[in-house]
Amino acid sequence: MNRQTKSHGLTQAATPVGTHEGYMPGFGNDFETEALPGALPQGMNSPQKCNYGLYGEQLSGTAFTAHPPERTWTYRIRPSVKHSARYTKIDLPHWKSAPNVDPDVISLGQYRWDPVPHSDEHLTWLTGMRTMTTAGDVNTQVGMASHIYLVTASMEDAYFYSADSELLVVPQEGRLRFCTELGIIDLEPKEIAILPRGLVYRVEVLEGPCRGFVCENYGQKFELPARGPIGANGLANPRDFKAPVAAFEDRETPSTLTIKWCGQFHETEIPQSPLDVVAWHGNYAPCKYDLRTYSPVGAILFDHPDPSIFTVLTAPSGVPGTANIDFVLFRERWMVAEDTFRPPWYHKNIMSELMGNIYGQYDAKPQGFVPGGMSLHNMMLPHGPDRDAFEKASNANLGPDKLDNTMSFMFETRFPQHLTRFAATEAPLQDDYIDCWDSLEKKFDGTPGRK
């Protein structure tokens, strides 16, 4: 069996044969991994006695009768009830949940923000979360929230899980380590991570300060979109998602566990680390994905396909073809369409679109939308290229053109996104963003054939 190594307080199995170092490939796979030889039962889930004196426990991510069911069996030093004591309600004032409609904040409009600046504050994953928008209702498990995180310090003997949501993490600056019940995920810009509902973890700073974006999904889990006529290849391929190998802590030290439940935060004190899963198997697990492996497709003759062609992940709703959330990526790609206006066209959309810039320049807004910045175009509000982008694209030489050094994304939802008070009054809102369309000119003069 694989030798054991020590890594940041976790005992972690050496790299399994045939996998990326420290990770197992595949999206939604049924994985199995153990950090000690023979810790994982074979042929059954719940033996009368587990090896090493471990406790068998199931973590369910869906209802038992869902199809397909998502669950993971864990074999741990203590059952989770030993990591759960009496709870005290605490306040994390900058982390908001839907419904959060502030009567003094106007969410109807086109908005754009400069990057939320770093500060000298001691900010952990919990205290550094800043909610920008909320949508839907966390209590009925529909909708989402979007956040900016500012992290300068590691969580020390402190752990967290959300009973409300899974979190999609999009780093923009700095490097983080997520020490989870099921293993370790290291994350840096140009990568994303998915942290499932109910998963316990601690967040450490590997290189700071750290800033990034979070989509908090209250509804059905993210999945890969149906490719339709695209077929079996392209977009985000399952093999490029990586789940961590088993790792565990066996530390007797006073710790805190914070739980987000129905939009409120509660804390409990426990005498040990809850990251004590020695082995696990199942299809409900955290994962990471390198956005540089996303293979975009597009028009190769004329016209501009809908931006849905760039969907990385989708969280379905009860309405076929209409997502609770889409995560859409705009990365480097070739533009070759003939006689075509190549940037995103002007449009008014049933979906609400929150965009973030990871690096580089976005083609529809060459000025003002900077790395670390965000924009919001709410449902049924018109938007599109500014004058400079329109004029450049309308008069460009339409030879093959490489759109380079660019990576932006979109959290898109069928719900209206309501601004938080932080987004409206504290975050660096660009008050003049709406003016970017003022200089668009009337070109119509009634002359037949004029372009």
PDB file of C-alpha atoms in Angstrom, residues 114-383:
ATOM      1  CA  ASP A 114     -13.738  48.508  -9.358  1.00  0.00           C
ATOM      2  CA  PRO A 115     -11.937  45.789  -7.378  1.00  0.00           C
ATOM      3  CA  VAL A 116     -12.777  45.795  -3.686  1.00  0.00           C
ATOM      4  CA  PRO A 117      -9.434  46.896  -2.195  1.00  0.00           C
ATOM      5  CA  HIS A 118      -7.326  44.919   0.222  1.00  0.00           C
ATOM      6  CA  SER A 119      -6.884  46.191   3.761  1.00  0.00           C
ATOM      7  CA  ASP A 120      -4.592  45.570   6.728  1.00  0.00           C
ATOM      8  CA  GLU A 121      -7.400  43.819   8.616  1.00  0.00           C
ATOM      9  CA  HIS A 122      -7.014  40.279   9.913  1.00  0.00           C
ATOM     10  CA  LEU A 123      -9.567  38.601   7.644  1.00  0.00           C
ATOM     11  CA  THR A 124     -10.269  34.889   7.433  1.00  0.00           C
ATOM     12  CA  TRP A 125     -12.487  33.022   4.989  1.00  0.00           C
ATOM     13  CA  LEU A 126     -15.481  33.797   7.226  1.00  0.00           C
ATOM     14  CA  THR A 127     -14.791  37.382   8.283  1.00  0.00           C
ATOM     15  CA  GLY A 128     -13.484  38.365   4.837  1.00  0.00           C
ATOM     16  CA  MET A 129     -16.609  37.389   2.881  1.00  0.00           C
ATOM     17  CA  ARG A 130     -18.458  40.374   1.344  1.00  0.00           C
ATOM     18  CA  THR A 131     -21.854  39.712  -0.253  1.00  0.00           C
ATOM     19  CA  MET A 132     -22.566  41.743  -3.389  1.00  0.00           C
ATOM     20  CA  THR A 133     -25.932  40.357  -4.549  1.00  0.00           C
ATOM     21  CA  THR A 134     -28.579  37.878  -3.448  1.00  0.00           C
ATOM     22  CA  ALA A 135     -31.343  36.171  -5.433  1.00  0.00           C
ATOM     23  CA  GLY A 136     -34.143  33.761  -4.626  1.00  0.00           C
ATOM     24  CA  ASP A 137     -34.703  32.319  -1.150  1.00  0.00           C
ATOM     25  CA  VAL A 138     -32.227  30.310   0.902  1.00  0.00           C
ATOM     26  CA  ASN A 139     -35.077  28.778   2.944  1.00  0.00           C
ATOM     27  CA  THR A 140     -36.742  27.195  -0.083  1.00  0.00           C
ATOM     28  CA  GLN A 141     -33.375  26.299  -1.663  1.00  0.00           C
ATOM     29  CA  VAL A 142     -33.682  28.327  -4.841  1.00  0.00           C
ATOM     30  CA  GLY A 143     -31.424  31.081  -6.119  1.00  0.00           C
ATOM     31  CA  MET A 144     -27.958  32.209  -5.190  1.00  0.00           C
ATOM     32  CA  ALA A 145     -25.702  34.877  -3.742  1.00  0.00           C
ATOM     33  CA  SER A 146     -22.518  36.364  -5.144  1.00  0.00           C
ATOM     34  CA  HIS A 147     -19.636  37.375  -2.920  1.00  0.00           C
ATOM     35  CA  ILE A 148     -16.167  38.855  -2.956  1.00  0.00           C
ATOM     36  CA  TYR A 149     -13.694  37.304  -0.525  1.00  0.00           C
ATOM     37  CA  LEU A 150     -10.763  39.183   0.988  1.00  0.00           C
ATOM     38  CA  VAL A 151      -8.553  36.808   2.985  1.00  0.00           C
ATOM     39  CA  THR A 152      -5.319  37.743   4.750  1.00  0.00           C
ATOM     40  CA  ALA A 153      -5.125  35.099   7.501  1.00  0.00           C
ATOM     41  CA  SER A 154      -5.561  31.355   7.864  1.00  0.00           C
ATOM     42  CA  MET A 155      -8.296  29.823   9.993  1.00  0.00           C
ATOM     43  CA  GLU A 156      -6.603  28.424  13.105  1.00  0.00           C
ATOM     44  CA  ASP A 157      -8.351  25.568  14.915  1.00  0.00           C
ATOM     45  CA  ALA A 158     -11.505  26.868  13.253  1.00  0.00           C
ATOM     46  CA  TYR A 159     -13.727  25.035  10.773  1.00  0.00           C
ATOM     47  CA  PHE A 160     -16.822  25.767   8.721  1.00  0.00           C
ATOM     48  CA  TYR A 161     -19.591  24.220   6.700  1.00  0.00           C
ATOM     49  CA  SER A 162     -22.679  25.532   4.947  1.00  0.00           C
ATOM     50  CA  ALA A 163     -25.955  23.681   5.334  1.00  0.00           C
ATOM     51  CA  ASP A 164     -27.473  26.191   2.901  1.00  0.00           C
ATOM     52  CA  SER A 165     -25.432  25.856  -0.227  1.00  0.00           C
ATOM     53  CA  GLU A 166     -22.536  24.640  -2.280  1.00  0.00           C
ATOM     54  CA  LEU A 167     -19.850  27.232  -2.988  1.00  0.00           C
ATOM     55  CA  LEU A 168     -18.187  27.839  -6.346  1.00  0.00           C
ATOM     56  CA  VAL A 169     -14.870  29.606  -5.633  1.00  0.00           C
ATOM     57  CA  VAL A 170     -13.138  31.692  -8.340  1.00  0.00           C
ATOM     58  CA  PRO A 171      -9.750  33.075  -7.178  1.00  0.00           C
ATOM     59  CA  GLN A 172      -8.444  36.328  -8.650  1.00  0.00           C
ATOM     60  CA  GLU A 173      -5.383  37.009  -6.460  1.00  0.00           C
ATOM     61  CA  GLY A 174      -3.403  34.885  -4.020  1.00  0.00           C
ATOM     62  CA  ARG A 175      -3.386  31.159  -3.245  1.00  0.00           C
ATOM     63  CA  LEU A 176      -5.599  29.290  -0.780  1.00  0.00           C
ATOM     64  CA  ARG A 177      -5.602  25.804   0.699  1.00  0.00           C
ATOM     65  CA  PHE A 178      -8.911  24.131   1.540  1.00  0.00           C
ATOM     66  CA  CYS A 179      -8.322  21.439   4.149  1.00  0.00           C
ATOM     67  CA  THR A 180     -11.547  19.453   3.900  1.00  0.00           C
ATOM     68  CA  GLU A 181     -12.954  16.315   5.485  1.00  0.00           C
ATOM     69  CA  LEU A 182     -12.259  14.474   2.238  1.00  0.00           C
ATOM     70  CA  GLY A 183      -8.776  15.821   1.464  1.00  0.00           C
ATOM     71  CA  ILE A 184      -6.749  18.874   0.486  1.00  0.00           C
ATOM     72  CA  ILE A 185      -7.425  21.267  -2.402  1.00  0.00           C
ATOM     73  CA  ASP A 186      -4.869  23.962  -3.264  1.00  0.00           C
ATOM     74  CA  LEU A 187      -6.359  26.750  -5.352  1.00  0.00           C
ATOM     75  CA  GLU A 188      -4.934  29.653  -7.337  1.00  0.00           C
ATOM     76  CA  PRO A 189      -6.115  32.101 -10.030  1.00  0.00           C
ATOM     77  CA  LYS A 190      -7.247  30.460 -13.294  1.00  0.00           C
ATOM     78  CA  GLU A 191      -8.679  27.576 -11.249  1.00  0.00           C
ATOM     79  CA  ILE A 192     -12.052  27.084  -9.560  1.00  0.00           C
ATOM     80  CA  ALA A 193     -13.241  24.841  -6.740  1.00  0.00           C
ATOM     81  CA  ILE A 194     -16.633  23.416  -5.794  1.00  0.00           C
ATOM     82  CA  LEU A 195     -17.276  22.892  -2.071  1.00  0.00           C
ATOM     83  CA  PRO A 196     -20.411  20.787  -1.535  1.00  0.00           C
ATOM     84  CA  ARG A 197     -23.187  21.582   0.918  1.00  0.00           C
ATOM     85  CA  GLY A 198     -22.435  20.046   4.323  1.00  0.00           C
ATOM     86  CA  LEU A 199     -18.686  19.566   3.768  1.00  0.00           C
ATOM     87  CA  VAL A 200     -16.517  20.634   6.737  1.00  0.00           C
ATOM     88  CA  TYR A 201     -13.285  22.488   5.929  1.00  0.00           C
ATOM     89  CA  ARG A 202     -10.663  24.968   7.074  1.00  0.00           C
ATOM     90  CA  VAL A 203      -9.146  27.614   4.758  1.00  0.00           C
ATOM     91  CA  GLU A 204      -5.447  28.489   4.913  1.00  0.00           C
ATOM     92  CA  VAL A 205      -3.529  31.251   3.122  1.00  0.00           C
ATOM     93  CA  LEU A 206      -0.647  29.882   1.034  1.00  0.00           C
ATOM     94  CA  GLU A 207       0.171  33.211  -0.626  1.00  0.00           C
ATOM     95  CA  GLY A 208      -1.683  36.388   0.271  1.00  0.00           C
ATOM     96  CA  PRO A 209      -3.436  38.645   0.368  1.00  0.00           C
ATOM     97  CA  CYS A 210      -6.167  36.707  -1.401  1.00  0.00           C
ATOM     98  CA  ARG A 211      -9.130  38.032  -3.327  1.00  0.00           C
ATOM     99  CA  GLY A 212     -11.688  36.271  -5.450  1.00  0.00           C
ATOM    100  CA  PHE A 213     -15.321  35.620  -6.223  1.00  0.00           C
ATOM    101  CA  VAL A 214     -17.812  33.137  -4.794  1.00  0.00           C
ATOM    102  CA  CYS A 215     -21.114  31.936  -6.194  1.00  0.00           C
ATOM    103  CA  GLU A 216     -23.244  30.501  -3.402  1.00  0.00           C
ATOM    104  CA  ASN A 217     -25.704  28.055  -4.916  1.00  0.00           C
ATOM    105  CA  TYR A 218     -28.844  27.430  -2.833  1.00  0.00           C
ATOM    106  CA  GLY A 219     -30.442  25.086  -5.368  1.00  0.00           C
ATOM    107  CA  GLN A 220     -29.597  21.896  -7.219  1.00  0.00           C
ATOM    108  CA  LYS A 221     -25.916  21.076  -7.529  1.00  0.00           C
ATOM    109  CA  PHE A 222     -23.734  22.283 -10.356  1.00  0.00           C
ATOM    110  CA  GLU A 223     -23.388  19.798 -13.183  1.00  0.00           C
ATOM    111  CA  LEU A 224     -21.845  19.757 -16.637  1.00  0.00           C
ATOM    112  CA  PRO A 225     -24.174  21.205 -19.272  1.00  0.00           C
ATOM    113  CA  ALA A 226     -25.693  18.976 -21.923  1.00  0.00           C
ATOM    114  CA  ARG A 227     -23.581  19.448 -25.050  1.00  0.00           C
ATOM    115  CA  GLY A 228     -26.374  18.687 -27.518  1.00  0.00           C
ATOM    116  CA  PRO A 229     -25.113  18.722 -31.119  1.00  0.00           C
ATOM    117  CA  ILE A 230     -21.596  19.592 -29.905  1.00  0.00           C
ATOM    118  CA  GLY A 231     -21.283  15.950 -28.920  1.00  0.00           C
ATOM    119  CA  ALA A 232     -18.983  14.198 -26.496  1.00  0.00           C
ATOM    120  CA  ASN A 233     -15.987  16.560 -26.541  1.00  0.00           C
ATOM    121  CA  GLY A 234     -15.226  20.220 -25.960  1.00  0.00           C
ATOM    122  CA  LEU A 235     -16.193  22.796 -23.329  1.00  0.00           C
ATOM    123  CA  ALA A 236     -15.294  21.470 -19.838  1.00  0.00           C
ATOM    124  CA  ASN A 237     -14.287  17.827 -20.069  1.00  0.00           C
ATOM    125  CA  PRO A 238     -14.968  15.585 -17.037  1.00  0.00           C
ATOM    126  CA  ARG A 239     -11.398  14.265 -16.832  1.00  0.00           C
ATOM    127  CA  ASP A 240     -10.077  17.755 -16.022  1.00  0.00           C
ATOM    128  CA  PHE A 241     -11.961  17.972 -12.721  1.00  0.00           C
ATOM    129  CA  LYS A 242      -9.886  16.731  -9.774  1.00  0.00           C
ATOM    130  CA  ALA A 243     -11.130  15.379  -6.440  1.00  0.00           C
ATOM    131  CA  PRO A 244      -8.704  15.142  -3.495  1.00  0.00           C
ATOM    132  CA  VAL A 245      -7.299  11.925  -2.096  1.00  0.00           C
ATOM    133  CA  ALA A 246      -8.080  11.004   1.502  1.00  0.00           C
ATOM    134  CA  ALA A 247      -6.321  12.947   4.267  1.00  0.00           C
ATOM    135  CA  PHE A 248      -7.066  13.320   7.951  1.00  0.00           C
ATOM    136  CA  GLU A 249      -6.178  15.110  11.180  1.00  0.00           C
ATOM    137  CA  ASP A 250      -5.955  13.365  14.546  1.00  0.00           C
ATOM    138  CA  ARG A 251      -5.499  16.416  16.759  1.00  0.00           C
ATOM    139  CA  GLU A 252      -6.826  16.887  20.284  1.00  0.00           C
ATOM    140  CA  THR A 253      -7.025  20.668  20.419  1.00  0.00           C
ATOM    141  CA  PRO A 254      -9.889  23.023  21.331  1.00  0.00           C
ATOM    142  CA  SER A 255     -11.561  24.104  18.104  1.00  0.00           C
ATOM    143  CA  THR A 256     -14.610  25.952  16.818  1.00  0.00           C
ATOM    144  CA  LEU A 257     -17.023  24.832  14.118  1.00  0.00           C
ATOM    145  CA  THR A 258     -19.192  27.451  12.419  1.00  0.00           C
ATOM    146  CA  ILE A 259     -22.326  26.447  10.514  1.00  0.00           C
ATOM    147  CA  LYS A 260     -24.312  28.525   8.043  1.00  0.00           C
ATOM    148  CA  TRP A 261     -27.938  27.410   8.342  1.00  0.00           C
ATOM    149  CA  CYS A 262     -30.943  29.220   6.774  1.00  0.00           C
ATOM    150  CA  GLY A 263     -28.873  32.363   6.381  1.00  0.00           C
ATOM    151  CA  GLN A 264     -27.783  32.481  10.016  1.00  0.00           C
ATOM    152  CA  PHE A 265     -24.427  31.585  11.513  1.00  0.00           C
ATOM    153  CA  HIS A 266     -23.950  29.416  14.572  1.00  0.00           C
ATOM    154  CA  GLU A 267     -20.786  28.347  16.367  1.00  0.00           C
ATOM    155  CA  THR A 268     -20.010  25.339  18.532  1.00  0.00           C
ATOM    156  CA  GLU A 269     -16.905  24.489  20.548  1.00  0.00           C
ATOM    157  CA  ILE A 270     -15.376  21.022  20.251  1.00  0.00           C
ATOM    158  CA  PRO A 271     -12.218  19.481  21.769  1.00  0.00           C
ATOM    159  CA  GLN A 272     -10.674  18.160  18.534  1.00  0.00           C
ATOM    160  CA  SER A 273     -10.292  18.651  14.808  1.00  0.00           C
ATOM    161  CA  PRO A 274     -13.330  17.470  12.809  1.00  0.00           C
ATOM    162  CA  LEU A 275     -11.170  16.620   9.767  1.00  0.00           C
ATOM    163  CA  ASP A 276     -10.826  12.999  10.825  1.00  0.00           C
ATOM    164  CA  VAL A 277     -11.948  11.020   7.756  1.00  0.00           C
ATOM    165  CA  VAL A 278      -9.329   8.313   7.153  1.00  0.00           C
ATOM    166  CA  ALA A 279     -11.013   6.772   4.088  1.00  0.00           C
ATOM    167  CA  TRP A 280     -14.019   7.458   1.895  1.00  0.00           C
ATOM    168  CA  HIS A 281     -15.839   6.363  -1.210  1.00  0.00           C
ATOM    169  CA  GLY A 282     -18.703   7.920  -3.150  1.00  0.00           C
ATOM    170  CA  ASN A 283     -19.726  10.571  -5.663  1.00  0.00           C
ATOM    171  CA  TYR A 284     -20.327  13.552  -3.332  1.00  0.00           C
ATOM    172  CA  ALA A 285     -16.993  15.317  -2.972  1.00  0.00           C
ATOM    173  CA  PRO A 286     -15.196  18.623  -3.464  1.00  0.00           C
ATOM    174  CA  CYS A 287     -13.244  19.196  -6.644  1.00  0.00           C
ATOM    175  CA  LYS A 288     -11.100  21.708  -8.480  1.00  0.00           C
ATOM    176  CA  TYR A 289     -10.900  22.576 -12.174  1.00  0.00           C
ATOM    177  CA  ASP A 290      -8.269  24.405 -14.212  1.00  0.00           C
ATOM    178  CA  LEU A 291     -10.043  26.992 -16.384  1.00  0.00           C
ATOM    179  CA  ARG A 292      -7.162  26.839 -18.857  1.00  0.00           C
ATOM    180  CA  THR A 293      -8.367  23.377 -19.883  1.00  0.00           C
ATOM    181  CA  TYR A 294     -11.751  24.761 -20.996  1.00  0.00           C
ATOM    182  CA  SER A 295     -12.075  24.245 -24.762  1.00  0.00           C
ATOM    183  CA  PRO A 296     -14.337  26.965 -26.208  1.00  0.00           C
ATOM    184  CA  VAL A 297     -16.365  26.428 -29.356  1.00  0.00           C
ATOM    185  CA  GLY A 298     -17.884  29.122 -31.554  1.00  0.00           C
ATOM    186  CA  ALA A 299     -18.911  30.297 -35.020  1.00  0.00           C
ATOM    187  CA  ILE A 300     -16.475  29.383 -37.801  1.00  0.00           C
ATOM    188  CA  LEU A 301     -18.294  31.115 -40.674  1.00  0.00           C
ATOM    189  CA  PHE A 302     -20.688  33.908 -39.636  1.00  0.00           C
ATOM    190  CA  ASP A 303     -22.855  35.270 -36.816  1.00  0.00           C
ATOM    191  CA  HIS A 304     -22.382  35.155 -33.075  1.00  0.00           C
ATOM    192  CA  PRO A 305     -23.812  32.257 -31.017  1.00  0.00           C
ATOM    193  CA  ASP A 306     -25.534  32.889 -27.699  1.00  0.00           C
ATOM    194  CA  PRO A 307     -23.122  33.203 -24.740  1.00  0.00           C
ATOM    195  CA  SER A 308     -24.571  29.944 -23.394  1.00  0.00           C
ATOM    196  CA  ILE A 309     -22.043  28.298 -25.720  1.00  0.00           C
ATOM    197  CA  PHE A 310     -19.413  29.196 -23.097  1.00  0.00           C
ATOM    198  CA  THR A 311     -21.114  27.461 -20.135  1.00  0.00           C
ATOM    199  CA  VAL A 312     -18.703  25.589 -17.854  1.00  0.00           C
ATOM    200  CA  LEU A 313     -21.205  24.442 -15.208  1.00  0.00           C
ATOM    201  CA  THR A 314     -24.959  24.718 -14.777  1.00  0.00           C
ATOM    202  CA  ALA A 315     -27.209  24.293 -11.754  1.00  0.00           C
ATOM    203  CA  PRO A 316     -30.616  23.249 -13.085  1.00  0.00           C
ATOM    204  CA  SER A 317     -33.999  24.558 -11.985  1.00  0.00           C
ATOM    205  CA  GLY A 318     -37.370  22.880 -12.321  1.00  0.00           C
ATOM    206  CA  VAL A 319     -37.810  24.497 -15.752  1.00  0.00           C
ATOM    207  CA  PRO A 320     -36.106  22.570 -18.573  1.00  0.00           C
ATOM    208  CA  GLY A 321     -33.436  24.658 -20.283  1.00  0.00           C
ATOM    209  CA  THR A 322     -33.626  27.457 -17.690  1.00  0.00           C
ATOM    210  CA  ALA A 323     -30.871  27.339 -15.091  1.00  0.00           C
ATOM    211  CA  ASN A 324     -30.944  28.295 -11.458  1.00  0.00           C
ATOM    212  CA  ILE A 325     -27.327  29.332 -12.146  1.00  0.00           C
ATOM    213  CA  ASP A 326     -24.995  29.119 -15.118  1.00  0.00           C
ATOM    214  CA  PHE A 327     -21.250  29.602 -14.696  1.00  0.00           C
ATOM    215  CA  VAL A 328     -19.972  30.961 -18.011  1.00  0.00           C
ATOM    216  CA  LEU A 329     -16.331  31.554 -19.013  1.00  0.00           C
ATOM    217  CA  PHE A 330     -14.983  34.033 -21.568  1.00  0.00           C
ATOM    218  CA  ARG A 331     -11.363  33.071 -22.174  1.00  0.00           C
ATOM    219  CA  GLU A 332      -8.768  33.320 -24.952  1.00  0.00           C
ATOM    220  CA  ARG A 333     -10.063  32.146 -28.322  1.00  0.00           C
ATOM    221  CA  TRP A 334      -9.869  32.732 -32.059  1.00  0.00           C
ATOM    222  CA  MET A 335     -12.426  34.994 -33.744  1.00  0.00           C
ATOM    223  CA  VAL A 336     -12.971  34.095 -37.409  1.00  0.00           C
ATOM    224  CA  ALA A 337     -16.625  34.867 -38.257  1.00  0.00           C
ATOM    225  CA  GLU A 338     -17.023  36.698 -41.588  1.00  0.00           C
ATOM    226  CA  ASP A 339     -19.103  39.859 -42.081  1.00  0.00           C
ATOM    227  CA  THR A 340     -20.060  39.630 -38.396  1.00  0.00           C
ATOM    228  CA  PHE A 341     -20.110  41.967 -35.411  1.00  0.00           C
ATOM    229  CA  ARG A 342     -17.869  39.850 -33.210  1.00  0.00           C
ATOM    230  CA  PRO A 343     -18.225  41.190 -29.637  1.00  0.00           C
ATOM    231  CA  PRO A 344     -21.367  40.358 -27.639  1.00  0.00           C
ATOM    232  CA  TRP A 345     -24.298  42.074 -29.270  1.00  0.00           C
ATOM    233  CA  TYR A 346     -26.759  44.449 -27.606  1.00  0.00           C
ATOM    234  CA  HIS A 347     -29.416  42.517 -25.777  1.00  0.00           C
ATOM    235  CA  LYS A 348     -32.055  42.410 -23.071  1.00  0.00           C
ATOM    236  CA  ASN A 349     -32.192  39.102 -21.242  1.00  0.00           C
ATOM    237  CA  ILE A 350     -34.588  37.150 -19.020  1.00  0.00           C
ATOM    238  CA  MET A 351     -31.500  36.107 -17.025  1.00  0.00           C
ATOM    239  CA  SER A 352     -29.579  38.322 -14.580  1.00  0.00           C
ATOM    240  CA  GLU A 353     -25.860  38.494 -15.325  1.00  0.00           C
ATOM    241  CA  LEU A 354     -23.121  39.209 -12.805  1.00  0.00           C
ATOM    242  CA  MET A 355     -19.671  39.299 -14.400  1.00  0.00           C
ATOM    243  CA  GLY A 356     -16.192  39.266 -12.912  1.00  0.00           C
ATOM    244  CA  ASN A 357     -12.797  39.857 -14.507  1.00  0.00           C
ATOM    245  CA  ILE A 358     -10.020  37.444 -13.508  1.00  0.00           C
ATOM    246  CA  TYR A 359      -7.374  39.003 -15.745  1.00  0.00           C
ATOM    247  CA  GLY A 360      -6.930  40.953 -18.973  1.00  0.00           C
ATOM    248  CA  GLN A 361      -9.373  42.987 -21.028  1.00  0.00           C
ATOM    249  CA  TYR A 362     -12.956  42.065 -21.903  1.00  0.00           C
ATOM    250  CA  ASP A 363     -13.752  42.661 -25.577  1.00  0.00           C
ATOM    251  CA  ALA A 364     -17.133  44.365 -25.101  1.00  0.00           C
ATOM    252  CA  LYS A 365     -15.787  46.844 -22.517  1.00  0.00           C
ATOM    253  CA  PRO A 366     -12.169  47.789 -23.316  1.00  0.00           C
ATOM    254  CA  GLN A 367     -12.146  50.425 -20.566  1.00  0.00           C
ATOM    255  CA  GLY A 368     -13.299  50.324 -16.949  1.00  0.00           C
ATOM    256  CA  PHE A 369     -13.872  46.588 -16.464  1.00  0.00           C
ATOM    257  CA  VAL A 370     -10.572  45.740 -14.792  1.00  0.00           C
ATOM    258  CA  PRO A 371      -9.215  42.542 -13.166  1.00  0.00           C
ATOM    259  CA  GLY A 372     -10.934  42.041  -9.831  1.00  0.00           C
ATOM    260  CA  GLY A 373     -13.863  44.194 -10.932  1.00  0.00           C
ATOM    261  CA  MET A 374     -17.502  43.168 -11.321  1.00  0.00           C
ATOM    262  CA  SER A 375     -20.572  44.260 -13.252  1.00  0.00           C
ATOM    263  CA  LEU A 376     -24.276  43.516 -12.912  1.00  0.00           C
ATOM    264  CA  HIS A 377     -26.923  43.635 -15.629  1.00  0.00           C
ATOM    265  CA  ASN A 378     -30.184  42.579 -14.058  1.00  0.00           C
ATOM    266  CA  MET A 379     -33.003  40.778 -15.807  1.00  0.00           C
ATOM    267  CA  MET A 380     -34.661  42.632 -18.689  1.00  0.00           C
ATOM    268  CA  LEU A 381     -32.244  45.582 -18.535  1.00  0.00           C
ATOM    269  CA  PRO A 382     -30.556  46.384 -21.886  1.00  0.00           C
ATOM    270  CA  HIS A 383     -26.779  46.324 -22.157  1.00  0.00           C
TER     271      HIS A 383
END
